């Protein structure tokens, strides 16, 4: 039986696109669980602190560029590898977000990033 329900992978990507475009509260309302936690060491670990930081970043960087390179889904986990630039001229960073879902809500989030260097010895690039 087919349903119109999107996959967790699609939900994770949609969440990231919403917050990157400045629709932070919409992304949180649509996808984030009431008992959400995250593991970014620069924030307290609750939904409110990361949501406010995402809103501040979106306000400071209205021309942010978010480009998904790969999204993987296994059981209740989704990993999204993306290239995030604060503006079109920025070299940006390679970022991996790892989501843990319960049902259709994100209950846990990890994010890891590496700045794109101006020069690299690696002929394959970061993407």
Short mmCIF file of C-alpha atoms in Angstrom, two decimals:
data_model
loop_
_atom_site.label_atom_id
_atom_site.label_comp_id
_atom_site.label_asym_id
_atom_site.label_seq_id
_atom_site.Cartn_x
_atom_site.Cartn_y
_atom_site.Cartn_z
CA UNK A 1 0.00 0.00 0.00
CA UNK A 2 1.49 3.36 -1.06
CA UNK A 3 1.27 6.44 1.11
CA UNK A 4 2.18 10.06 0.50
CA UNK A 5 4.33 10.07 3.62
CA UNK A 6 7.87 11.16 2.85
CA UNK A 7 10.87 9.12 3.93
CA UNK A 8 12.92 10.12 6.94
CA UNK A 9 15.70 11.02 4.52
CA UNK A 10 13.38 13.45 2.73
CA UNK A 11 12.21 14.85 6.08
CA UNK A 12 15.80 15.44 7.27
CA UNK A 13 16.74 17.18 4.02
CA UNK A 14 13.58 19.30 4.13
CA UNK A 15 14.33 20.31 7.72
CA UNK A 16 17.85 21.41 6.78
CA UNK A 17 16.61 23.33 3.73
CA UNK A 18 13.99 25.11 5.83
CA UNK A 19 16.41 26.21 8.54
CA UNK A 20 19.09 27.19 6.00
CA UNK A 21 16.56 29.38 4.18
CA UNK A 22 15.51 31.14 7.39
CA UNK A 23 12.28 29.21 8.04
CA UNK A 24 13.72 27.91 11.29
CA UNK A 25 10.54 27.82 13.39
CA UNK A 26 8.64 26.12 10.59
CA UNK A 27 11.32 23.44 10.38
CA UNK A 28 11.23 22.87 14.12
CA UNK A 29 7.43 22.79 14.25
CA UNK A 30 7.26 20.33 11.36
CA UNK A 31 10.02 17.89 12.33
CA UNK A 32 11.48 18.32 15.82
CA UNK A 33 10.24 16.27 18.78
CA UNK A 34 9.29 17.84 22.10
CA UNK A 35 12.06 15.81 23.77
CA UNK A 36 14.72 16.70 21.17
CA UNK A 37 18.38 16.80 22.15
CA UNK A 38 21.49 17.68 20.16
CA UNK A 39 25.21 17.20 20.63
CA UNK A 40 26.81 20.42 19.34
CA UNK A 41 29.30 21.35 22.10
CA UNK A 42 28.72 25.08 21.61
CA UNK A 43 25.07 24.98 22.74
CA UNK A 44 23.16 23.72 25.77
CA UNK A 45 21.73 20.64 24.08
CA UNK A 46 18.04 21.56 23.98
CA UNK A 47 15.81 22.53 21.05
CA UNK A 48 15.39 26.15 22.12
CA UNK A 49 19.11 26.99 22.22
CA UNK A 50 19.89 25.53 18.80
CA UNK A 51 16.74 26.99 17.26
CA UNK A 52 17.66 30.50 18.45
CA UNK A 53 21.21 30.08 17.14
CA UNK A 54 19.87 28.93 13.76
CA UNK A 55 17.54 31.95 13.62
CA UNK A 56 20.41 34.30 14.44
CA UNK A 57 22.61 32.71 11.78
CA UNK A 58 19.83 32.93 9.18
CA UNK A 59 19.29 36.62 9.98
CA UNK A 60 23.01 37.35 9.70
CA UNK A 61 23.40 35.31 6.49
CA UNK A 62 20.30 35.82 4.34
CA UNK A 63 22.16 34.66 1.20
CA UNK A 64 23.24 31.31 2.66
CA UNK A 65 23.83 28.54 0.13
CA UNK A 66 22.93 25.00 1.20
CA UNK A 67 23.74 22.17 -1.20
CA UNK A 68 23.01 18.55 -0.27
CA UNK A 69 25.61 16.17 -1.66
CA UNK A 70 24.39 12.88 -0.17
CA UNK A 71 21.68 11.63 2.17
CA UNK A 72 21.64 8.13 3.64
CA UNK A 73 18.94 6.43 5.67
CA UNK A 74 19.28 3.33 7.82
CA UNK A 75 16.52 2.28 10.20
CA UNK A 76 15.78 5.36 12.32
CA UNK A 77 18.99 7.23 11.41
CA UNK A 78 19.63 9.66 8.56
CA UNK A 79 22.97 11.21 7.62
CA UNK A 80 23.11 14.24 5.34
CA UNK A 81 26.41 15.43 3.81
CA UNK A 82 26.21 18.97 2.50
CA UNK A 83 28.16 22.01 1.41
CA UNK A 84 27.13 25.06 3.45
CA UNK A 85 28.24 28.56 2.52
CA UNK A 86 27.20 31.64 4.49
CA UNK A 87 27.06 33.56 1.19
CA UNK A 88 27.84 32.80 -2.47
CA UNK A 89 31.45 34.06 -2.17
CA UNK A 90 32.22 31.98 0.93
CA UNK A 91 34.24 28.76 0.49
CA UNK A 92 32.04 27.29 3.19
CA UNK A 93 32.24 24.00 4.96
CA UNK A 94 31.53 20.34 4.44
CA UNK A 95 28.89 19.47 7.03
CA UNK A 96 27.40 16.16 8.12
CA UNK A 97 24.17 16.12 10.12
CA UNK A 98 23.15 12.84 11.71
CA UNK A 99 19.50 12.58 12.74
CA UNK A 100 17.84 10.00 14.95
CA UNK A 101 14.10 9.71 14.44
CA UNK A 102 11.32 8.27 16.54
CA UNK A 103 8.34 7.93 14.26
CA UNK A 104 8.30 11.02 12.03
CA UNK A 105 10.03 13.31 14.56
CA UNK A 106 13.70 14.06 15.09
CA UNK A 107 14.67 13.24 18.67
CA UNK A 108 18.44 13.57 18.41
CA UNK A 109 20.92 15.45 16.20
CA UNK A 110 24.67 15.49 15.73
CA UNK A 111 26.48 17.90 13.41
CA UNK A 112 30.09 17.83 12.26
CA UNK A 113 31.82 20.29 9.98
CA UNK A 114 35.10 20.98 8.25
CA UNK A 115 35.99 24.27 6.61
CA UNK A 116 36.75 24.14 2.89
CA UNK A 117 40.39 25.23 2.57
CA UNK A 118 41.56 27.73 -0.02
CA UNK A 119 44.13 25.20 -1.22
CA UNK A 120 44.12 21.44 -0.96
CA UNK A 121 46.62 18.72 -1.79
CA UNK A 122 43.72 16.36 -2.47
CA UNK A 123 42.95 16.28 -6.20
CA UNK A 124 39.47 14.87 -5.49
CA UNK A 125 38.21 17.86 -3.49
CA UNK A 126 35.88 17.68 -0.53
CA UNK A 127 32.79 16.92 -2.57
#
